[in-house]
Structure formats: structure tokens, C-alpha cells
Amino acid sequence: MARFGRDGHPTIKQVAARAGVSIKTVSRVINGSVYVSEAARRRVARAIAQLNYRPNALARGLVTGRSRSIGLVIADIANPFFPPMVRAIEDAAAARGYNVILCDTDEDADRERGAISVLLERKVDGLILSASRVPEAFLRQLAVDRVPLVVVNRVVRHPRIAAVLVDSVAGGRLATEHLLAMGHRRIAYLAGPCASFSNRSRLRGYRQALARAGLPFDPDLVAGGATSLAAGREAMRVLLGLDRPPTAVFAFDDLMALGALEELRRRGLRVPGDVAIVGFDDIDLAAFVDPPLTTVAQPKVEMGRLAATRLLDMVEGKSSAARRIVTLAPQLVVRHSCGAKPGQAAHAPQEPRGPAGRTGSIRGGAEG
């Protein structure tokens, strides 16, 4: 009868003895080396199964220099945008034998720094930062320190930092141009966090669409500065207090759009009859509110899959300098909250107003 190790588990030495090979051969099989005969590989696999042997991950990491884990830092786990992307990252990592350690920062840059420090202390093989709020200099230092790093929905100018993002400038234009084409000229923007790369990009797209339509930018029509239902309600309250309130709103994300919708309903105003709304993200809930929310969709699952693939390629030395930044196209999902019929693109203004262009793609959503 085999005598197991002091912790009661079989050892690599016992696997080697059972298979009739050296310990080095067992190690090569476990680590996927090609320098093992097929016969020896089969004997080792059979011995591992018979003994129910499980490699010691820590010891294996000391040998390979890898922990087979990656760190994932997100801005707000309560935001419905993140779970589909997190799931896609976990699925892609698991398919290649890696675990994911998840940290939430609650939109706080100091907490993000702390989370990154803890993950590095735990010897993760690389980091994915989604909606990162820390200064760019901090991220560049990680790259200088040779930490494999992928940022999501942000661009950092460093040759060793990869990025996966949706084109938020195009998304901002797409949403605003759609509202312009529906006949609106007093269009507000519900802004997200000031430190957000995506917020700045969507605001830029919003301003570009106004400029193309020959309309001046009015800073009074920009309200907000956070991302939550409460922030959307408060921003909408501020906008409704203007001498000339907006007739349409483009929100940084769907949570803010839903908060604005709640405030409008509380005041007895109709959506889209009195105020039209377009969000951003296309969270699952967007199709089921009343009225169903028109929004700009981000390919959340694809973003997660690409981020994980890029990072693991970097960790395993398979990455190339080509396509350091992967930019995905946004898509306008037309539902009832903007005043158009689901699936209907607003090609021309409904009133005699200036021209409006279109960028990106348009598809219909659920009618709720």
C-alpha cells in the first residue's frame, strides 16, 4: 500500500514509482512538455488517475514562475454592465487553465491602487483593469515593471499596455445624431465620472454631433458626474430646473438613463412624449423597463473574451506588437424611449431642422 505524504495526499514521487518513470518525467507530463514519449505519458496519466494526484499549485508556480491566476479589477460590481464581461473573462481564462481573482473599486482610484497592490502581492500573472480610474502614470509604471496589463475602455500610451475598448466617441455621435434626426435641438448629456475615459469620449462624440448639425455646445445641458440610478435622478432634476429644459437626453450609461426616467415619471412627464432618452451599454434591464430604453450597445462578452485572450497571450509570450489597441464598434438599439419605433432608424428630422448624420449601426430591440 502506498504511503502518502504528511498532508495525507499522494506525492509526485509516488506517481513516478507507480508509473515506473522518473520524477522529472512526471513533472514534464504535468507541465505539458513535448519531450515525453506517448507510452510514458499514458503511464503517468494512469498513475495520476489511480492515486487521485493533484499537483501542488504553489510549488508548481515556484518552478514555472506562474501562478496560473490573473487579476481583474472593475469599477463597480453593482453596475449591470460588468457581469457579462466578467463571465466572459472567466470562461476564456478557465479554457486556458487560469483562475481569475476579482476586485471591485467602487469607482475609487485609491481603492484601485490598493487592489492592484494586493493582486501583485499574490503573484498574479497579469492584470485586466476595466473602467480604470488611476492616473495614466501609475499604469505606465506597471508596464515599466513588466506587469502584463490590459485595460478595457481606456487607452494608455505605452507599447506594453494592450487595450480593448468600444468606440465611445462614435457611440456618443450615434446617440446624439439619432436624437437630432428625431427633431430634437435641446439635447442634454448626463455625464459619467470625470475620471472616466469613456465619459470624456462620449461627451466628445455628443459635441461632434451637435457641431455637425450646426448647433452650439451649451455647458448648461451637461449634468451629472457619477454613474448610478441616484446620479441619473439628480442630473435630470438639475436639467428640468433650467429656464429651457432639454427635450431629449443622452446618458453616459443605462443606469443614469433609468434614473432620469424615474425622475421624469415622478414629475408626471412622459417619455418620449415630453423628453426622449437614449442610454449607453444595453444592459439586460434596458429592454424591460417602461418604455423600453433606446441605447447604444457595447459588445460586453466580446470585450471580455478579447481582454482575457490578449492578456494570456502576453503572459505566455505569444503576443505581438500588432494591434495593441482593439477598438470595437458600438451599435444603436432603437426601442420606445427615443420616440422611434423599435428597429426604425431616424433618417431625417421630423421637423424642418438642420441635417444630422449617422455613425455606426442600428438594430431593433425588444418592444417590452
mmCIF file with all atom_site columns, N, CA, C and O in Angstrom, residues 111-139:
data_model
loop_
_atom_site.group_PDB
_atom_site.id
_atom_site.type_symbol
_atom_site.label_atom_id
_atom_site.label_alt_id
_atom_site.label_comp_id
_atom_site.label_asym_id
_atom_site.label_entity_id
_atom_site.label_seq_id
_atom_site.pdbx_PDB_ins_code
_atom_site.Cartn_x
_atom_site.Cartn_y
_atom_site.Cartn_z
_atom_site.occupancy
_atom_site.B_iso_or_equiv
_atom_site.pdbx_formal_charge
_atom_site.auth_seq_id
_atom_site.auth_comp_id
_atom_site.auth_asym_id
_atom_site.auth_atom_id
_atom_site.pdbx_PDB_model_num
ATOM 1   N N  . ARG A 1 111 ? -8.750  52.931 -3.905  1.00 0.00 ? 111 ARG A N  1
ATOM 2   C CA . ARG A 1 111 ? -9.073  51.507 -3.747  1.00 0.00 ? 111 ARG A CA 1
ATOM 3   C C  . ARG A 1 111 ? -8.520  50.692 -4.919  1.00 0.00 ? 111 ARG A C  1
ATOM 4   O O  . ARG A 1 111 ? -8.098  49.546 -4.741  1.00 0.00 ? 111 ARG A O  1
ATOM 5   N N  . GLU A 1 112 ? -8.508  51.297 -6.092  1.00 0.00 ? 112 GLU A N  1
ATOM 6   C CA . GLU A 1 112 ? -7.960  50.585 -7.251  1.00 0.00 ? 112 GLU A CA 1
ATOM 7   C C  . GLU A 1 112 ? -6.464  50.344 -7.070  1.00 0.00 ? 112 GLU A C  1
ATOM 8   O O  . GLU A 1 112 ? -5.971  49.241 -7.341  1.00 0.00 ? 112 GLU A O  1
ATOM 9   N N  . ARG A 1 113 ? -5.747  51.357 -6.615  1.00 0.00 ? 113 ARG A N  1
ATOM 10  C CA . ARG A 1 113 ? -4.315  51.176 -6.345  1.00 0.00 ? 113 ARG A CA 1
ATOM 11  C C  . ARG A 1 113 ? -4.093  50.057 -5.328  1.00 0.00 ? 113 ARG A C  1
ATOM 12  O O  . ARG A 1 113 ? -3.198  49.218 -5.476  1.00 0.00 ? 113 ARG A O  1
ATOM 13  N N  . GLY A 1 114 ? -4.903  50.074 -4.262  1.00 0.00 ? 114 GLY A N  1
ATOM 14  C CA . GLY A 1 114 ? -4.766  49.050 -3.231  1.00 0.00 ? 114 GLY A CA 1
ATOM 15  C C  . GLY A 1 114 ? -5.046  47.655 -3.759  1.00 0.00 ? 114 GLY A C  1
ATOM 16  O O  . GLY A 1 114 ? -4.340  46.694 -3.426  1.00 0.00 ? 114 GLY A O  1
ATOM 17  N N  . ALA A 1 115 ? -6.084  47.543 -4.603  1.00 0.00 ? 115 ALA A N  1
ATOM 18  C CA . ALA A 1 115 ? -6.421  46.237 -5.175  1.00 0.00 ? 115 ALA A CA 1
ATOM 19  C C  . ALA A 1 115 ? -5.302  45.719 -6.059  1.00 0.00 ? 115 ALA A C  1
ATOM 20  O O  . ALA A 1 115 ? -4.946  44.531 -6.013  1.00 0.00 ? 115 ALA A O  1
ATOM 21  N N  . ILE A 1 116 ? -4.715  46.605 -6.847  1.00 0.00 ? 116 ILE A N  1
ATOM 22  C CA . ILE A 1 116 ? -3.615  46.198 -7.727  1.00 0.00 ? 116 ILE A CA 1
ATOM 23  C C  . ILE A 1 116 ? -2.418  45.736 -6.894  1.00 0.00 ? 116 ILE A C  1
ATOM 24  O O  . ILE A 1 116 ? -1.779  44.721 -7.201  1.00 0.00 ? 116 ILE A O  1
ATOM 25  N N  . SER A 1 117 ? -2.125  46.449 -5.822  1.00 0.00 ? 117 SER A N  1
ATOM 26  C CA . SER A 1 117 ? -1.008  46.060 -4.960  1.00 0.00 ? 117 SER A CA 1
ATOM 27  C C  . SER A 1 117 ? -1.228  44.677 -4.354  1.00 0.00 ? 117 SER A C  1
ATOM 28  O O  . SER A 1 117 ? -0.318  43.841 -4.319  1.00 0.00 ? 117 SER A O  1
ATOM 29  N N  . VAL A 1 118 ? -2.452  44.427 -3.877  1.00 0.00 ? 118 VAL A N  1
ATOM 30  C CA . VAL A 1 118 ? -2.758  43.121 -3.285  1.00 0.00 ? 118 VAL A CA 1
ATOM 31  C C  . VAL A 1 118 ? -2.630  42.008 -4.322  1.00 0.00 ? 118 VAL A C  1
ATOM 32  O O  . VAL A 1 118 ? -2.075  40.938 -4.049  1.00 0.00 ? 118 VAL A O  1
ATOM 33  N N  . LEU A 1 119 ? -3.143  42.251 -5.522  1.00 0.00 ? 119 LEU A N  1
ATOM 34  C CA . LEU A 1 119 ? -3.068  41.236 -6.573  1.00 0.00 ? 119 LEU A CA 1
ATOM 35  C C  . LEU A 1 119 ? -1.618  40.923 -6.941  1.00 0.00 ? 119 LEU A C  1
ATOM 36  O O  . LEU A 1 119 ? -1.245  39.759 -7.139  1.00 0.00 ? 119 LEU A O  1
ATOM 37  N N  . LEU A 1 120 ? -0.788  41.950 -7.003  1.00 0.00 ? 120 LEU A N  1
ATOM 38  C CA . LEU A 1 120 ? 0.622   41.717 -7.325  1.00 0.00 ? 120 LEU A CA 1
ATOM 39  C C  . LEU A 1 120 ? 1.326   40.979 -6.198  1.00 0.00 ? 120 LEU A C  1
ATOM 40  O O  . LEU A 1 120 ? 2.203   40.145 -6.447  1.00 0.00 ? 120 LEU A O  1
ATOM 41  N N  . GLU A 1 121 ? 0.934   41.268 -4.949  1.00 0.00 ? 121 GLU A N  1
ATOM 42  C CA . GLU A 1 121 ? 1.496   40.521 -3.819  1.00 0.00 ? 121 GLU A CA 1
ATOM 43  C C  . GLU A 1 121 ? 1.116   39.047 -3.886  1.00 0.00 ? 121 GLU A C  1
ATOM 44  O O  . GLU A 1 121 ? 1.868   38.170 -3.430  1.00 0.00 ? 121 GLU A O  1
ATOM 45  N N  . ARG A 1 122 ? -0.042  38.765 -4.459  1.00 0.00 ? 122 ARG A N  1
ATOM 46  C CA . ARG A 1 122 ? -0.495  37.382 -4.608  1.00 0.00 ? 122 ARG A CA 1
ATOM 47  C C  . ARG A 1 122 ? 0.092   36.715 -5.850  1.00 0.00 ? 122 ARG A C  1
ATOM 48  O O  . ARG A 1 122 ? -0.290  35.602 -6.202  1.00 0.00 ? 122 ARG A O  1
ATOM 49  N N  . LYS A 1 123 ? 0.993   37.416 -6.523  1.00 0.00 ? 123 LYS A N  1
ATOM 50  C CA . LYS A 1 123 ? 1.746   36.870 -7.651  1.00 0.00 ? 123 LYS A CA 1
ATOM 51  C C  . LYS A 1 123 ? 0.857   36.494 -8.842  1.00 0.00 ? 123 LYS A C  1
ATOM 52  O O  . LYS A 1 123 ? 1.097   35.480 -9.512  1.00 0.00 ? 123 LYS A O  1
ATOM 53  N N  . VAL A 1 124 ? -0.166  37.317 -9.123  1.00 0.00 ? 124 VAL A N  1
ATOM 54  C CA . VAL A 1 124 ? -0.946  37.044 -10.331 1.00 0.00 ? 124 VAL A CA 1
ATOM 55  C C  . VAL A 1 124 ? -0.041  37.215 -11.547 1.00 0.00 ? 124 VAL A C  1
ATOM 56  O O  . VAL A 1 124 ? 0.942   37.965 -11.518 1.00 0.00 ? 124 VAL A O  1
ATOM 57  N N  . ASP A 1 125 ? -0.393  36.517 -12.619 1.00 0.00 ? 125 ASP A N  1
ATOM 58  C CA . ASP A 1 125 ? 0.448   36.542 -13.820 1.00 0.00 ? 125 ASP A CA 1
ATOM 59  C C  . ASP A 1 125 ? 0.219   37.776 -14.678 1.00 0.00 ? 125 ASP A C  1
ATOM 60  O O  . ASP A 1 125 ? 1.034   38.079 -15.555 1.00 0.00 ? 125 ASP A O  1
ATOM 61  N N  . GLY A 1 126 ? -0.882  38.477 -14.449 1.00 0.00 ? 126 GLY A N  1
ATOM 62  C CA . GLY A 1 126 ? -1.174  39.678 -15.227 1.00 0.00 ? 126 GLY A CA 1
ATOM 63  C C  . GLY A 1 126 ? -2.450  40.313 -14.724 1.00 0.00 ? 126 GLY A C  1
ATOM 64  O O  . GLY A 1 126 ? -3.152  39.761 -13.858 1.00 0.00 ? 126 GLY A O  1
ATOM 65  N N  . LEU A 1 127 ? -2.767  41.490 -15.256 1.00 0.00 ? 127 LEU A N  1
ATOM 66  C CA . LEU A 1 127 ? -3.914  42.269 -14.786 1.00 0.00 ? 127 LEU A CA 1
ATOM 67  C C  . LEU A 1 127 ? -4.800  42.705 -15.946 1.00 0.00 ? 127 LEU A C  1
ATOM 68  O O  . LEU A 1 127 ? -4.307  43.087 -17.019 1.00 0.00 ? 127 LEU A O  1
ATOM 69  N N  . ILE A 1 128 ? -6.113  42.673 -15.706 1.00 0.00 ? 128 ILE A N  1
ATOM 70  C CA . ILE A 1 128 ? -7.091  43.327 -16.573 1.00 0.00 ? 128 ILE A CA 1
ATOM 71  C C  . ILE A 1 128 ? -7.772  44.395 -15.728 1.00 0.00 ? 128 ILE A C  1
ATOM 72  O O  . ILE A 1 128 ? -8.316  44.092 -14.661 1.00 0.00 ? 128 ILE A O  1
ATOM 73  N N  . LEU A 1 129 ? -7.729  45.627 -16.188 1.00 0.00 ? 129 LEU A N  1
ATOM 74  C CA . LEU A 1 129 ? -8.360  46.736 -15.480 1.00 0.00 ? 129 LEU A CA 1
ATOM 75  C C  . LEU A 1 129 ? -9.480  47.279 -16.353 1.00 0.00 ? 129 LEU A C  1
ATOM 76  O O  . LEU A 1 129 ? -9.239  47.763 -17.463 1.00 0.00 ? 129 LEU A O  1
ATOM 77  N N  . SER A 1 130 ? -10.714 47.209 -15.865 1.00 0.00 ? 130 SER A N  1
ATOM 78  C CA . SER A 1 130 ? -11.855 47.696 -16.625 1.00 0.00 ? 130 SER A CA 1
ATOM 79  C C  . SER A 1 130 ? -12.393 48.959 -15.983 1.00 0.00 ? 130 SER A C  1
ATOM 80  O O  . SER A 1 130 ? -12.665 48.989 -14.779 1.00 0.00 ? 130 SER A O  1
ATOM 81  N N  . ALA A 1 131 ? -12.556 49.990 -16.821 1.00 0.00 ? 131 ALA A N  1
ATOM 82  C CA . ALA A 1 131 ? -13.007 51.300 -16.336 1.00 0.00 ? 131 ALA A CA 1
ATOM 83  C C  . ALA A 1 131 ? -12.061 51.823 -15.261 1.00 0.00 ? 131 ALA A C  1
ATOM 84  O O  . ALA A 1 131 ? -12.477 52.307 -14.207 1.00 0.00 ? 131 ALA A O  1
ATOM 85  N N  . SER A 1 132 ? -10.772 51.718 -15.529 1.00 0.00 ? 132 SER A N  1
ATOM 86  C CA . SER A 1 132 ? -9.746  52.129 -14.572 1.00 0.00 ? 132 SER A CA 1
ATOM 87  C C  . SER A 1 132 ? -9.809  53.633 -14.324 1.00 0.00 ? 132 SER A C  1
ATOM 88  O O  . SER A 1 132 ? -10.033 54.424 -15.237 1.00 0.00 ? 132 SER A O  1
ATOM 89  N N  . ARG A 1 133 ? -9.599  54.020 -13.070 1.00 0.00 ? 133 ARG A N  1
ATOM 90  C CA . ARG A 1 133 ? -9.644  55.441 -12.686 1.00 0.00 ? 133 ARG A CA 1
ATOM 91  C C  . ARG A 1 133 ? -8.287  55.976 -12.205 1.00 0.00 ? 133 ARG A C  1
ATOM 92  O O  . ARG A 1 133 ? -8.187  57.162 -11.906 1.00 0.00 ? 133 ARG A O  1
ATOM 93  N N  . VAL A 1 134 ? -7.273  55.132 -12.097 1.00 0.00 ? 134 VAL A N  1
ATOM 94  C CA . VAL A 1 134 ? -5.978  55.609 -11.610 1.00 0.00 ? 134 VAL A CA 1
ATOM 95  C C  . VAL A 1 134 ? -5.289  56.420 -12.706 1.00 0.00 ? 134 VAL A C  1
ATOM 96  O O  . VAL A 1 134 ? -5.578  56.256 -13.891 1.00 0.00 ? 134 VAL A O  1
ATOM 97  N N  . PRO A 1 135 ? -4.365  57.313 -12.319 1.00 0.00 ? 135 PRO A N  1
ATOM 98  C CA . PRO A 1 135 ? -3.669  58.126 -13.316 1.00 0.00 ? 135 PRO A CA 1
ATOM 99  C C  . PRO A 1 135 ? -2.877  57.265 -14.300 1.00 0.00 ? 135 PRO A C  1
ATOM 100 O O  . PRO A 1 135 ? -2.412  56.169 -13.966 1.00 0.00 ? 135 PRO A O  1
ATOM 101 N N  . GLU A 1 136 ? -2.708  57.793 -15.503 1.00 0.00 ? 136 GLU A N  1
ATOM 102 C CA . GLU A 1 136 ? -2.004  57.056 -16.544 1.00 0.00 ? 136 GLU A CA 1
ATOM 103 C C  . GLU A 1 136 ? -0.562  56.764 -16.144 1.00 0.00 ? 136 GLU A C  1
ATOM 104 O O  . GLU A 1 136 ? -0.020  55.706 -16.491 1.00 0.00 ? 136 GLU A O  1
ATOM 105 N N  . ALA A 1 137 ? 0.060   57.665 -15.399 1.00 0.00 ? 137 ALA A N  1
ATOM 106 C CA . ALA A 1 137 ? 1.448   57.461 -14.982 1.00 0.00 ? 137 ALA A CA 1
ATOM 107 C C  . ALA A 1 137 ? 1.584   56.201 -14.119 1.00 0.00 ? 137 ALA A C  1
ATOM 108 O O  . ALA A 1 137 ? 2.587   55.481 -14.203 1.00 0.00 ? 137 ALA A O  1
ATOM 109 N N  . PHE A 1 138 ? 0.585   55.930 -13.300 1.00 0.00 ? 138 PHE A N  1
ATOM 110 C CA . PHE A 1 138 ? 0.600   54.726 -12.465 1.00 0.00 ? 138 PHE A CA 1
ATOM 111 C C  . PHE A 1 138 ? 0.587   53.466 -13.324 1.00 0.00 ? 138 PHE A C  1
ATOM 112 O O  . PHE A 1 138 ? 1.311   52.508 -13.067 1.00 0.00 ? 138 PHE A O  1
ATOM 113 N N  . LEU A 1 139 ? -0.238  53.480 -14.382 1.00 0.00 ? 139 LEU A N  1
ATOM 114 C CA . LEU A 1 139 ? -0.334  52.322 -15.263 1.00 0.00 ? 139 LEU A CA 1
ATOM 115 C C  . LEU A 1 139 ? 0.939   52.154 -16.088 1.00 0.00 ? 139 LEU A C  1
ATOM 116 O O  . LEU A 1 139 ? 1.391   51.029 -16.310 1.00 0.00 ? 139 LEU A O  1
#
